[in-house]
CSV table of C-alpha atoms in Angstrom, one decimal:
chain,number,residue,atom,x,y,z
A,1,MET,CA,29.7,37.1,72.4
A,2,GLY,CA,31.3,40.3,71.4
A,3,VAL,CA,28.4,42.5,72.1
A,4,ASP,CA,30.4,45.0,74.2
A,5,ALA,CA,30.0,48.8,74.5
A,6,GLU,CA,32.3,49.4,71.5
A,7,PHE,CA,30.2,47.1,69.3
A,8,ILE,CA,27.0,48.8,70.4
A,9,ASP,CA,28.5,52.3,69.8
A,10,ASP,CA,29.6,51.2,66.3
A,11,LEU,CA,26.2,49.6,65.5
A,12,VAL,CA,24.2,52.6,66.6
A,13,GLU,CA,26.4,55.0,64.6
A,14,ALA,CA,26.2,52.9,61.4
A,15,PHE,CA,22.5,52.2,61.8
A,16,TYR,CA,21.5,55.8,62.2
A,17,ALA,CA,23.8,56.9,59.4
A,18,LYS,CA,21.6,54.6,57.2
A,19,ILE,CA,18.4,55.9,58.7
A,20,ARG,CA,19.4,59.5,58.0
A,21,GLU,CA,19.9,58.7,54.3
A,22,ASP,CA,16.8,56.5,54.0
A,23,SER,CA,13.9,57.9,51.9
A,24,LEU,CA,11.2,56.4,54.1
A,25,LEU,CA,12.5,56.8,57.6
A,26,GLY,CA,14.9,59.7,57.2
A,27,PRO,CA,12.3,62.4,57.0
A,28,ILE,CA,10.5,61.0,60.0
A,29,PHE,CA,13.6,61.2,62.1
A,30,ALA,CA,14.7,64.5,60.6
A,31,GLY,CA,11.4,66.1,61.6
A,32,ARG,CA,12.0,65.1,65.2
A,33,ILE,CA,15.7,65.1,65.9
A,34,ALA,CA,17.6,68.4,65.8
A,35,ASP,CA,20.6,67.3,67.8
A,36,TRP,CA,21.9,64.1,66.3
A,37,PRO,CA,25.0,63.7,68.6
A,38,SER,CA,22.7,63.8,71.7
A,39,HIS,CA,20.2,61.4,70.1
A,40,LEU,CA,23.1,58.9,69.3
A,41,THR,CA,24.3,59.2,72.9
A,42,ARG,CA,20.8,58.3,74.1
A,43,MET,CA,20.4,55.4,71.7
A,44,LYS,CA,23.8,54.0,72.7
A,45,ALA,CA,22.6,54.2,76.4
A,46,PHE,CA,19.3,52.6,75.3
A,47,TRP,CA,21.0,49.7,73.6
A,48,ARG,CA,23.4,49.1,76.5
A,49,SER,CA,20.4,49.0,78.8
A,50,VAL,CA,18.6,46.6,76.5
A,51,LEU,CA,21.6,44.3,75.9
A,52,HIS,CA,23.6,44.7,79.1
A,53,ASN,CA,20.8,45.5,81.5
A,54,SER,CA,22.9,48.5,82.5
A,55,GLY,CA,20.0,50.6,83.7
A,56,GLU,CA,21.6,53.8,82.3
A,57,PHE,CA,18.8,54.7,80.0
A,58,SER,CA,15.8,56.7,81.2
A,59,GLY,CA,13.0,57.8,79.1
A,60,ASN,CA,9.8,56.5,77.5
A,61,PRO,CA,10.3,55.3,73.9
A,62,MET,CA,6.7,54.2,73.8
A,63,LEU,CA,5.4,57.7,74.3
A,64,LYS,CA,7.8,59.1,71.7
A,65,HIS,CA,6.6,56.7,69.1
A,66,LEU,CA,2.9,57.0,70.0
A,67,ALA,CA,3.2,60.7,69.3
A,68,ILE,CA,4.3,60.1,65.7
A,69,PRO,CA,1.3,60.2,63.3
A,70,GLY,CA,1.0,57.6,60.5
A,71,LEU,CA,3.5,55.0,61.8
A,72,GLU,CA,2.5,51.5,60.5
A,73,LEU,CA,3.7,48.1,59.8
A,74,ARG,CA,5.8,49.1,56.7
A,75,HIS,CA,7.8,51.6,58.8
A,76,PHE,CA,8.7,49.0,61.4
A,77,GLU,CA,9.5,46.3,58.7
A,78,HIS,CA,11.8,48.7,57.0
A,79,TRP,CA,13.4,49.8,60.3
A,80,LEU,CA,14.1,46.2,61.1
A,81,ASP,CA,15.4,45.4,57.6
A,82,LEU,CA,17.9,48.3,58.0
A,83,PHE,CA,18.8,47.3,61.5
A,84,TYR,CA,19.4,43.6,60.5
A,85,GLU,CA,21.5,44.7,57.5
A,86,THR,CA,23.6,46.9,59.8
A,87,LEU,CA,23.9,44.1,62.3
A,88,ARG,CA,25.0,41.5,59.7
A,89,ASP,CA,27.6,44.0,58.4
A,90,ALA,CA,29.0,44.2,61.9
A,91,GLU,CA,28.7,40.5,62.7
A,92,GLY,CA,31.4,39.0,64.7
A,93,GLN,CA,29.5,36.0,66.0
A,94,HIS,CA,26.3,34.6,64.6
A,95,ALA,CA,24.9,34.1,68.1
A,96,ALA,CA,25.4,37.9,68.8
A,97,THR,CA,23.5,38.8,65.6
A,98,GLU,CA,20.6,36.5,66.7
A,99,LEU,CA,20.5,37.9,70.2
A,100,VAL,CA,20.6,41.6,69.2
A,101,GLY,CA,18.3,41.0,66.2
A,102,ALA,CA,15.7,39.3,68.5
A,103,ARG,CA,15.8,42.2,70.9
A,104,ALA,CA,15.3,44.7,68.1
A,105,ARG,CA,12.3,42.7,66.8
A,106,MET,CA,10.8,42.5,70.2
A,107,ILE,CA,11.1,46.3,70.6
A,108,ALA,CA,9.6,46.9,67.1
A,109,ASP,CA,6.7,44.5,67.9
A,110,SER,CA,6.0,46.2,71.2
A,111,LEU,CA,5.9,49.7,69.6
A,112,LEU,CA,3.9,48.7,66.6
A,113,THR,CA,1.4,46.7,68.7
A,114,ALA,CA,0.9,49.7,71.1
A,115,ILE,CA,0.4,52.1,68.2
A,116,THR,CA,-2.0,49.8,66.4
A,117,MET,CA,-4.0,49.1,69.5
A,118,ARG,CA,-4.3,52.7,70.2
A,119,ARG,CA,-5.7,53.3,66.7
A,120,ASP,CA,-7.7,50.0,66.2
A,121,GLY,CA,-8.4,48.7,69.8
A,122,LEU,CA,-7.9,45.1,70.7
A,123,ALA,CA,-7.9,44.1,67.0
A,124,GLY,CA,-4.3,45.5,66.8
A,125,GLY,CA,-3.1,43.2,69.5
A,126,ARG,CA,-1.0,41.0,67.1
A,127,ALA,CA,0.1,43.9,64.9
A,128,GLY,CA,3.8,42.8,64.9
A,129,LYS,CA,3.3,39.1,64.2
A,130,ASP,CA,4.5,39.5,60.6
A,131,LEU,CA,7.6,41.6,61.3
A,132,PRO,CA,10.7,40.1,59.8
A,133,HIS,CA,13.2,38.1,61.8
A,134,VAL,CA,17.0,38.4,61.5
């Protein structure tokens, strides 16, 4: 499908370049990431683990996101919109865009749901149902 390590590296670099310039998400990331090269290396390993089942990523993204105050649906919607835009720009095969986009949405849904359930209890159990699709 063309979702090889080089594709993932390029996608991560392009996506986080957009994030760093973004008025909504940029400040959130800037307040938490001092070493961008290290973060990008971790995100490349994360996405290779997600997409190739490589097992090379270790860490707990859920805990990292739960620790960020004020995250809500609009942040995850915007994150996905930027991710999908970056993915479409890099598209080689539509099936690859659909696969990677679906995984990104699943991750956003999981993070948003956990954050919302922590804040609102079981009422937050479907928090990600309205997130955009690729």
